Short mmCIF file of C-alpha atoms in Angstrom, two decimals:
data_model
loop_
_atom_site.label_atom_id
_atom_site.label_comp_id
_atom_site.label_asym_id
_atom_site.label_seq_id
_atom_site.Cartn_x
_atom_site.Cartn_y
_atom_site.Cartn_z
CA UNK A 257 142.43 19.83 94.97
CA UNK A 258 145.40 18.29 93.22
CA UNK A 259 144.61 14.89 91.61
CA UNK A 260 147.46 12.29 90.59
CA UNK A 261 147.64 12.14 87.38
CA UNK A 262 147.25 8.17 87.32
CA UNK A 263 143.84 8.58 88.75
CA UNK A 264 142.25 10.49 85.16
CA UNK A 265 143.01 7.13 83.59
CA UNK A 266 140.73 3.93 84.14
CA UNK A 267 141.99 0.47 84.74
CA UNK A 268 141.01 -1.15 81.05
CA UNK A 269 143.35 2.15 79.02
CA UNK A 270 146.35 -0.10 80.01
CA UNK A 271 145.34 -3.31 78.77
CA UNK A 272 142.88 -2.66 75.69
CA UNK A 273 143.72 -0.82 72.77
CA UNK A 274 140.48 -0.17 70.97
CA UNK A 275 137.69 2.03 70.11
CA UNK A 276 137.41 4.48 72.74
CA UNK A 277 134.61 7.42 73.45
CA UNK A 278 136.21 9.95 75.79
CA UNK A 279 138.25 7.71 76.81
CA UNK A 280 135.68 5.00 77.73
CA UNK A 281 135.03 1.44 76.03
CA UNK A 282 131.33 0.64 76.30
CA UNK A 283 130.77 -2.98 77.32
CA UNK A 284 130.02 -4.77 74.02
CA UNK A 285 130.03 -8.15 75.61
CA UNK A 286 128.77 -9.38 78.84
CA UNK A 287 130.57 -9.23 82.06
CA UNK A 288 133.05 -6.54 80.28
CA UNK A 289 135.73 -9.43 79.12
CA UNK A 290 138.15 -7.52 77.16
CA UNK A 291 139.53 -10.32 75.70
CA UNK A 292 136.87 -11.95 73.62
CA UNK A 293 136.20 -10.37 70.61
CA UNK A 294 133.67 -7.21 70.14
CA UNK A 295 130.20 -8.19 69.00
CA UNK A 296 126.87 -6.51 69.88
CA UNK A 297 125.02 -8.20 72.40
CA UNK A 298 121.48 -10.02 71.55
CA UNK A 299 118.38 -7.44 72.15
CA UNK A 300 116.23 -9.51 74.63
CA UNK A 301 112.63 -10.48 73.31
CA UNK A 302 109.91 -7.87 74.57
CA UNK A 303 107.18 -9.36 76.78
CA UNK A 304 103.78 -9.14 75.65
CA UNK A 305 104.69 -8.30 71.82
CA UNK A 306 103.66 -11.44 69.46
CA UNK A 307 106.70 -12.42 67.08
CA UNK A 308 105.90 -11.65 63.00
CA UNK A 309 104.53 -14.80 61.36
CA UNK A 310 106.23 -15.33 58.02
CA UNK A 311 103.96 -15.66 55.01
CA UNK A 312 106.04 -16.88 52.46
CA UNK A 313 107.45 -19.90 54.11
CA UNK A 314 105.34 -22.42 52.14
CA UNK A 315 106.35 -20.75 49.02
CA UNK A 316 109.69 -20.91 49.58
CA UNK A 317 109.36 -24.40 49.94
CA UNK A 318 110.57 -26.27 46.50
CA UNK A 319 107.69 -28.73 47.08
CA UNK A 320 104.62 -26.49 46.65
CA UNK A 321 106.18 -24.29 43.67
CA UNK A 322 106.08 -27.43 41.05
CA UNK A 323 102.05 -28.10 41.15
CA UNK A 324 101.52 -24.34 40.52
CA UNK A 325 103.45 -23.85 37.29
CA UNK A 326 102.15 -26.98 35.47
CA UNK A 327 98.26 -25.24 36.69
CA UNK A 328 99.34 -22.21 34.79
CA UNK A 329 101.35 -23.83 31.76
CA UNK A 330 98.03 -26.21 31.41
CA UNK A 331 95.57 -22.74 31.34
CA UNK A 332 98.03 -21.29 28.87
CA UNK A 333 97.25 -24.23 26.49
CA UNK A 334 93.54 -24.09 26.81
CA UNK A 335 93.08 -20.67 25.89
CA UNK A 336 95.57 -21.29 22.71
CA UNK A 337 93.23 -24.18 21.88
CA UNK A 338 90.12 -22.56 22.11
CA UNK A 339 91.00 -19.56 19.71
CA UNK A 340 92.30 -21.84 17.35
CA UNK A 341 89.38 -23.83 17.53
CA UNK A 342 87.20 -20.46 16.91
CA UNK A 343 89.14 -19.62 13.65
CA UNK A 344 88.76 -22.60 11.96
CA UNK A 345 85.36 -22.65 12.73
CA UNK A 346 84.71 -18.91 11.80
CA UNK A 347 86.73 -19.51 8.31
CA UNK A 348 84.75 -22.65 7.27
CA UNK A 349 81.05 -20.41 7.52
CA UNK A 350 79.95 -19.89 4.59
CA UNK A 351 79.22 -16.00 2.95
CA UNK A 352 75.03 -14.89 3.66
CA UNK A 353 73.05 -15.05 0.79
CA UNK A 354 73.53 -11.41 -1.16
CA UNK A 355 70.19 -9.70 -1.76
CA UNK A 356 68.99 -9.17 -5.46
CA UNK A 357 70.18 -6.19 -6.91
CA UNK A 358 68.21 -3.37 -8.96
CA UNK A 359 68.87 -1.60 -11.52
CA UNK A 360 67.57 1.73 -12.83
CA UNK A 361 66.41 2.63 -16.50
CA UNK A 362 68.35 4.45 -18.02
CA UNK A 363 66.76 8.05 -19.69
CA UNK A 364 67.12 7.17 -23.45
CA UNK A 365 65.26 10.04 -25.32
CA UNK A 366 62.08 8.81 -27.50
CA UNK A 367 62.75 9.53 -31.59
CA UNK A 368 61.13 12.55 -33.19
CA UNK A 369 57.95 12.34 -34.29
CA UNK A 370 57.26 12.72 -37.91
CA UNK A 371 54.01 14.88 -38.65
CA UNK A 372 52.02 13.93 -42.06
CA UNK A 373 49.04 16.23 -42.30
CA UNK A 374 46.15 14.57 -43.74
CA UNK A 375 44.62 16.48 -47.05
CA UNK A 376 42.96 19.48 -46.25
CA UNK A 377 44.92 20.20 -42.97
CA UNK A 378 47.62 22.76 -42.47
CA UNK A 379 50.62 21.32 -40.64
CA UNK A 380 49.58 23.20 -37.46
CA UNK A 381 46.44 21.17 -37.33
CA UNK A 382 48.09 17.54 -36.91
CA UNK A 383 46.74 15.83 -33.78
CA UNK A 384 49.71 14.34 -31.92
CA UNK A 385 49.10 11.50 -29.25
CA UNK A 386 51.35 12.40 -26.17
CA UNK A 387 51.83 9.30 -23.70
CA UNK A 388 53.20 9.62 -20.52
CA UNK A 389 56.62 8.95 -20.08
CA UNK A 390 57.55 6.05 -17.80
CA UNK A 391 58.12 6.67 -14.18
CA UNK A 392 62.08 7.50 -13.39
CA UNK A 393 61.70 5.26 -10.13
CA UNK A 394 60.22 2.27 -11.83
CA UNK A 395 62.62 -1.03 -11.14
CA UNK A 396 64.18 -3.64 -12.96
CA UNK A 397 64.79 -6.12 -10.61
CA UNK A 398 67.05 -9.22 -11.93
CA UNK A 399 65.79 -12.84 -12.59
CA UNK A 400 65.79 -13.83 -9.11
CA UNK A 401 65.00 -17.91 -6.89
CA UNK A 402 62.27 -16.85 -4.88
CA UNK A 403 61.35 -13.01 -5.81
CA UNK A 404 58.21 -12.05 -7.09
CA UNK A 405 58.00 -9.44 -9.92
CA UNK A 406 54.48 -7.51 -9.68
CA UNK A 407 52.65 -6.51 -12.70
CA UNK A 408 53.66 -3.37 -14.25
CA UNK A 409 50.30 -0.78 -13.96
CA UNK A 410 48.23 -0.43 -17.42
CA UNK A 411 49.21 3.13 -19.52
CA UNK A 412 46.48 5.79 -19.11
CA UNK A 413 44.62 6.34 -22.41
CA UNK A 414 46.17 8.89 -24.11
CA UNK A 415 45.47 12.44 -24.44
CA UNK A 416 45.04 13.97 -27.97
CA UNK A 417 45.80 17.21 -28.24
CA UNK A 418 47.09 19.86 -31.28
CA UNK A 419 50.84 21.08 -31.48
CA UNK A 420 51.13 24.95 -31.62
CA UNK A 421 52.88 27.09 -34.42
CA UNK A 422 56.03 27.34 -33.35
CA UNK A 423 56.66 31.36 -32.80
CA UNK A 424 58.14 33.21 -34.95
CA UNK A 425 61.53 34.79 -34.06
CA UNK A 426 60.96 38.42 -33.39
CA UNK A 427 63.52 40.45 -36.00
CA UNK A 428 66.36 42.23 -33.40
CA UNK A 429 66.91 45.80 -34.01
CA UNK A 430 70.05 46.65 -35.43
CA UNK A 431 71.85 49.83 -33.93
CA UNK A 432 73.40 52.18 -36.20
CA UNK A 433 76.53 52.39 -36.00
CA UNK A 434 78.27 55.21 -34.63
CA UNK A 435 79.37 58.03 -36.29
CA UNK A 436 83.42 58.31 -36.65
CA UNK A 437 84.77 61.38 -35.33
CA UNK A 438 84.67 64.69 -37.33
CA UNK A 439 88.12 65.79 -38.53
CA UNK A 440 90.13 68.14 -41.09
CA UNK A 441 91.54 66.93 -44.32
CA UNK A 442 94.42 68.62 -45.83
CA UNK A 443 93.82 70.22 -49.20
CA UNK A 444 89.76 70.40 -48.82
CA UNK A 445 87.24 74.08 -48.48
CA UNK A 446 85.51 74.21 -45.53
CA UNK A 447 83.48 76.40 -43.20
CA UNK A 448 83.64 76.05 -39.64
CA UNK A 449 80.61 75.96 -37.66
CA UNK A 450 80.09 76.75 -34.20
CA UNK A 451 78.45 73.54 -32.18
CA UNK A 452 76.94 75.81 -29.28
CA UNK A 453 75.61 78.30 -32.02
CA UNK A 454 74.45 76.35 -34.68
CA UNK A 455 74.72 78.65 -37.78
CA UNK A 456 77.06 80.58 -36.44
CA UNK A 457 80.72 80.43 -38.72
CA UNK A 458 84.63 81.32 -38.06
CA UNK A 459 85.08 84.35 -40.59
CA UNK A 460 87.66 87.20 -41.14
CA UNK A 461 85.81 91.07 -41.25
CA UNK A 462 88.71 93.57 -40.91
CA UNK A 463 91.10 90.66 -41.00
CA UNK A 464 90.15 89.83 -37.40
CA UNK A 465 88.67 86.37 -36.87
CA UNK A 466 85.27 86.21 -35.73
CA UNK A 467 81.89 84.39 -34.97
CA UNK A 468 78.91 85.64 -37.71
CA UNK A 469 75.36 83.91 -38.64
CA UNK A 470 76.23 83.06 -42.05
CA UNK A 471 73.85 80.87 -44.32
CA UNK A 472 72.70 80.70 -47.85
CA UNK A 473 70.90 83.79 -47.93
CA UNK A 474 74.25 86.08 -46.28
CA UNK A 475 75.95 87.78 -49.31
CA UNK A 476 78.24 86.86 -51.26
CA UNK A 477 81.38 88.63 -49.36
CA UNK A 478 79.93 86.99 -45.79
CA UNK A 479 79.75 83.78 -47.84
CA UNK A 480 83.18 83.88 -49.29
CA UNK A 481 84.93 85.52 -45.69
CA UNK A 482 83.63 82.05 -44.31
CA UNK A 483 85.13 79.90 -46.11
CA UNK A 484 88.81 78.25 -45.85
CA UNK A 485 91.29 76.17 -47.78
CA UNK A 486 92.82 73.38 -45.19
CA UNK A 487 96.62 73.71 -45.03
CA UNK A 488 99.11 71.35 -43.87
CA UNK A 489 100.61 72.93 -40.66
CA UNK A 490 103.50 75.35 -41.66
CA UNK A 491 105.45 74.23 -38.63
CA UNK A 492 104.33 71.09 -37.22
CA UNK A 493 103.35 67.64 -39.13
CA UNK A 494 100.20 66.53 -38.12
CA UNK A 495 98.34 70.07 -37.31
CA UNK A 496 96.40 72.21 -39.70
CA UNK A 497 96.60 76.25 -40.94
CA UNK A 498 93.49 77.84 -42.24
CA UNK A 499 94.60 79.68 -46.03
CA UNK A 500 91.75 82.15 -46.60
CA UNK A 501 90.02 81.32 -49.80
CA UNK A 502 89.24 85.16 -50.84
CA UNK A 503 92.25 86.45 -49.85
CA UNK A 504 94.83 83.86 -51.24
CA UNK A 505 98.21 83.81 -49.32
CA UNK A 506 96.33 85.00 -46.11
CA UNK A 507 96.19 83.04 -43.34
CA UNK A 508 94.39 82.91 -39.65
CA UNK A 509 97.30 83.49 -36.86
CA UNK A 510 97.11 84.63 -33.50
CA UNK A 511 98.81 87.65 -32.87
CA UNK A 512 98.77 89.48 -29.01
CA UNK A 513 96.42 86.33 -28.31
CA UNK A 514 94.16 87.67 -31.13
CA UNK A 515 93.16 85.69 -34.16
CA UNK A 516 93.98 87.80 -37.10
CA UNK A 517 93.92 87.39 -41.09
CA UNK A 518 97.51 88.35 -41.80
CA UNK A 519 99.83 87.87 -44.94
CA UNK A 520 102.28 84.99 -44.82
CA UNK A 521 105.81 85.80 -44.26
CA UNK A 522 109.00 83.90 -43.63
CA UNK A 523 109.74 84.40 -40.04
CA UNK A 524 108.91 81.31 -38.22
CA UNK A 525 107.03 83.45 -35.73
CA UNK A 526 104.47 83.84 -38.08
CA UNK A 527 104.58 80.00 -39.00
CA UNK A 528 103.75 78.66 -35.60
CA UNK A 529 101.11 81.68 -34.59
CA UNK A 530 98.85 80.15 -38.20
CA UNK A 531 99.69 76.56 -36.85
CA UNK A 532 96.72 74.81 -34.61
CA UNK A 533 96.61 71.71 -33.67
CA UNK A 534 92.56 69.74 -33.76
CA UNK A 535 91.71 68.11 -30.63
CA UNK A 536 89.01 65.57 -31.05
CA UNK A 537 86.08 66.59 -27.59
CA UNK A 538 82.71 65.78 -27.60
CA UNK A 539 82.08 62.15 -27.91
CA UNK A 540 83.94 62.84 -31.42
CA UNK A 541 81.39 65.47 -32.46
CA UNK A 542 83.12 68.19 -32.54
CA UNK A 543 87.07 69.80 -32.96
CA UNK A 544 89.10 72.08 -30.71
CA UNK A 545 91.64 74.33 -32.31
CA UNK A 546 94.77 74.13 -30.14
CA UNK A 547 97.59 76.28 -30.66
CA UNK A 548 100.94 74.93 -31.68
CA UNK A 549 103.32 77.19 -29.56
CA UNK A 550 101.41 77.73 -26.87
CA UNK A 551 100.58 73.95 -26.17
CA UNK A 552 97.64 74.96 -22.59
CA UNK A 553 95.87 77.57 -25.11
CA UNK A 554 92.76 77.00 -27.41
CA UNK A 555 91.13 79.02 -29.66
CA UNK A 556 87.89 80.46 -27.26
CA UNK A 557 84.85 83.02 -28.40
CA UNK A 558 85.09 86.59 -26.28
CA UNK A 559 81.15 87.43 -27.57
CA UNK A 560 82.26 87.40 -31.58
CA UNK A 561 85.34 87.60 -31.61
CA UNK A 562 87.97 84.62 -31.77
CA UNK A 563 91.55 84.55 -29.45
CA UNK A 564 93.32 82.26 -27.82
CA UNK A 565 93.36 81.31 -23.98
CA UNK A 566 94.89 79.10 -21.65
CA UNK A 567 92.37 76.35 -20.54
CA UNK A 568 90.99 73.17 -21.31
CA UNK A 569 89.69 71.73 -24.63
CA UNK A 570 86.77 70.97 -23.38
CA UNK A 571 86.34 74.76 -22.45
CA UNK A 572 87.10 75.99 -25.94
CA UNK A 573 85.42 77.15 -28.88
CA UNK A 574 83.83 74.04 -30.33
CA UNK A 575 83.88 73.97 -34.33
CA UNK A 576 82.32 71.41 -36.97
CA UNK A 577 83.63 71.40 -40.56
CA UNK A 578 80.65 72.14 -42.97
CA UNK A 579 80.55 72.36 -46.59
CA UNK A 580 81.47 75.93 -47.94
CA UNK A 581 78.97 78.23 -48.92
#
């Protein structure tokens, strides 16, 4: 069906020119008067619903607002009163009475007594009176209005009784002191005596260097085998060389790790194998002979006989100087 196209338009599009929705004013005011201008019409009152009372409408009166501010100012100054009231009152008391002190007696050590014995008495006989000592927790108490000091408590008679000797102070034992460690001197005759075999001595038989049981009673070659002038090392300051005293010029060496009696020369291969160093083992008691150019060997015993091996001092041959024979 065809429709005009003046009927898609309604009669108030040609006279108002306002807000429209789809192209249809609402009717703001009553009976739809296009003229008058748009305001939103007055929501009727609903039946049956009471209207909200208003609870501030007396206090929004200027009347009743006056009366309650000079109530609160007037509180305000009452309390402010009152506390001031209660400080000068609390300032003017006077301090409470302070209770009476006590004091404590102080320790203060009695003088010495001076002992007189009488004629006929020994100065450990003296009777001495001992009196008790006052109490530490006895009080003092300060000249006091209105306190009472009780009386002190009458001394117990004393007791008599006789000082003892004082004791005599037991004499401490004074420890030797210790021996210094045994060493070499330069220039002096010695023998040198095995410390694991006492009696046993270092000697040269066949000019090989050996351990013997040599005393006062061995003969006289034994005796004089034994014995040995103390050299300054030939090749190193501070270490020793063993001159024979029977054989002049002769001197202990090691030789293929042997210790030999062998003629001095002037290599220096000879010089350092009669060089041996002491090394002090033993608490100090005793010497270990260590060789000069071989610095791990010592001087050991192989039954009786005397060579050099690499270990320890403490594993080596250990030797005493005695007097010579």
């Amino acid at each position: 069906m065809n429709v005009p196209q003046e009927a898609n338009y309604m009669p108030e599009d040609n006279t108002r020119n306002s807000l429209r929705v789809g192209g249809w004013i609402p009717p703001y005011s009553a009976g739809g008067d296009t003229t008058a201008p748009i305001r939103p019409t007055a929501q009727p009152a609903l039946s049956g619903r009471p209207t909200p009372r208003d609870h501030f409408a007396r206090v929004r009166e200027s009347g009743t607002m006056r009366p309650r501010l000079v109530l609160v100012a007037a509180l305000c100054l009452a309390c402010a009163a009152t506390a001031a009231v209660a400080v000068v009152i609390d300032a003017a008391r006077k301090p409470a009475p302070v209770a009476a002190e006590f004091t404590f007696p102080q320790d203060v050590p009695p003088p010495p007594l001076e002992l007189t014995p009488a004629a006929g008495q020994t100065p450990t006989d003296v009777p001495v009176s001992v009196e008790p000592s006052p109490s530490a927790t006895s009080l003092s108490a300060t000249s006091t209005p209105g306190i009472s000091q009780s009386p002190k408590a009458a001394p117990s008679p004393s007791t008599s009784k006789k000082t003892s000797a004082p004791a005599k102070p037991e004499p401490t034992g004074t420890t030797a002191p210790a021996a210094p460690p045994v060493s070499l001197t330069v220039g002096t005759t010695v023998g040198l005596e095995s410390v694991d075999q006492p009696g046993e001595r270092v000697r040269h038989y066949d000019y090989r260097g050996r351990l013997d049981r040599i005393g006062s009673t061995s003969s006289d070659t034994a005796r004089a085998d034994s014995n040995f002038r103390v050299r300054s090392g030939l090749t190193r300051e501070g270490c020793v060389s063993f001159e024979s005293v029977n054989f002049p010029g002769y001197y202990l060496r090691h030789r293929n790790f042997e210790i030999r009696l062998d003629r001095i020369d002037r290599t220096r291969l000879f010089r350092e194998d009669a060089t041996f160093c002491t090394v002090t083992i033993r608490e100090g008691a005793a010497l270990a002979l260590r060789s000069a150019n071989f610095p791990n060997s010592h001087v050991v015993a192989d039954g009786n006989r005397l060579k050099i091996n690499e270990t320890s001092a403490a594993n080596a041959l250990a030797v005493k100087p005695r007097p010579a024979l």
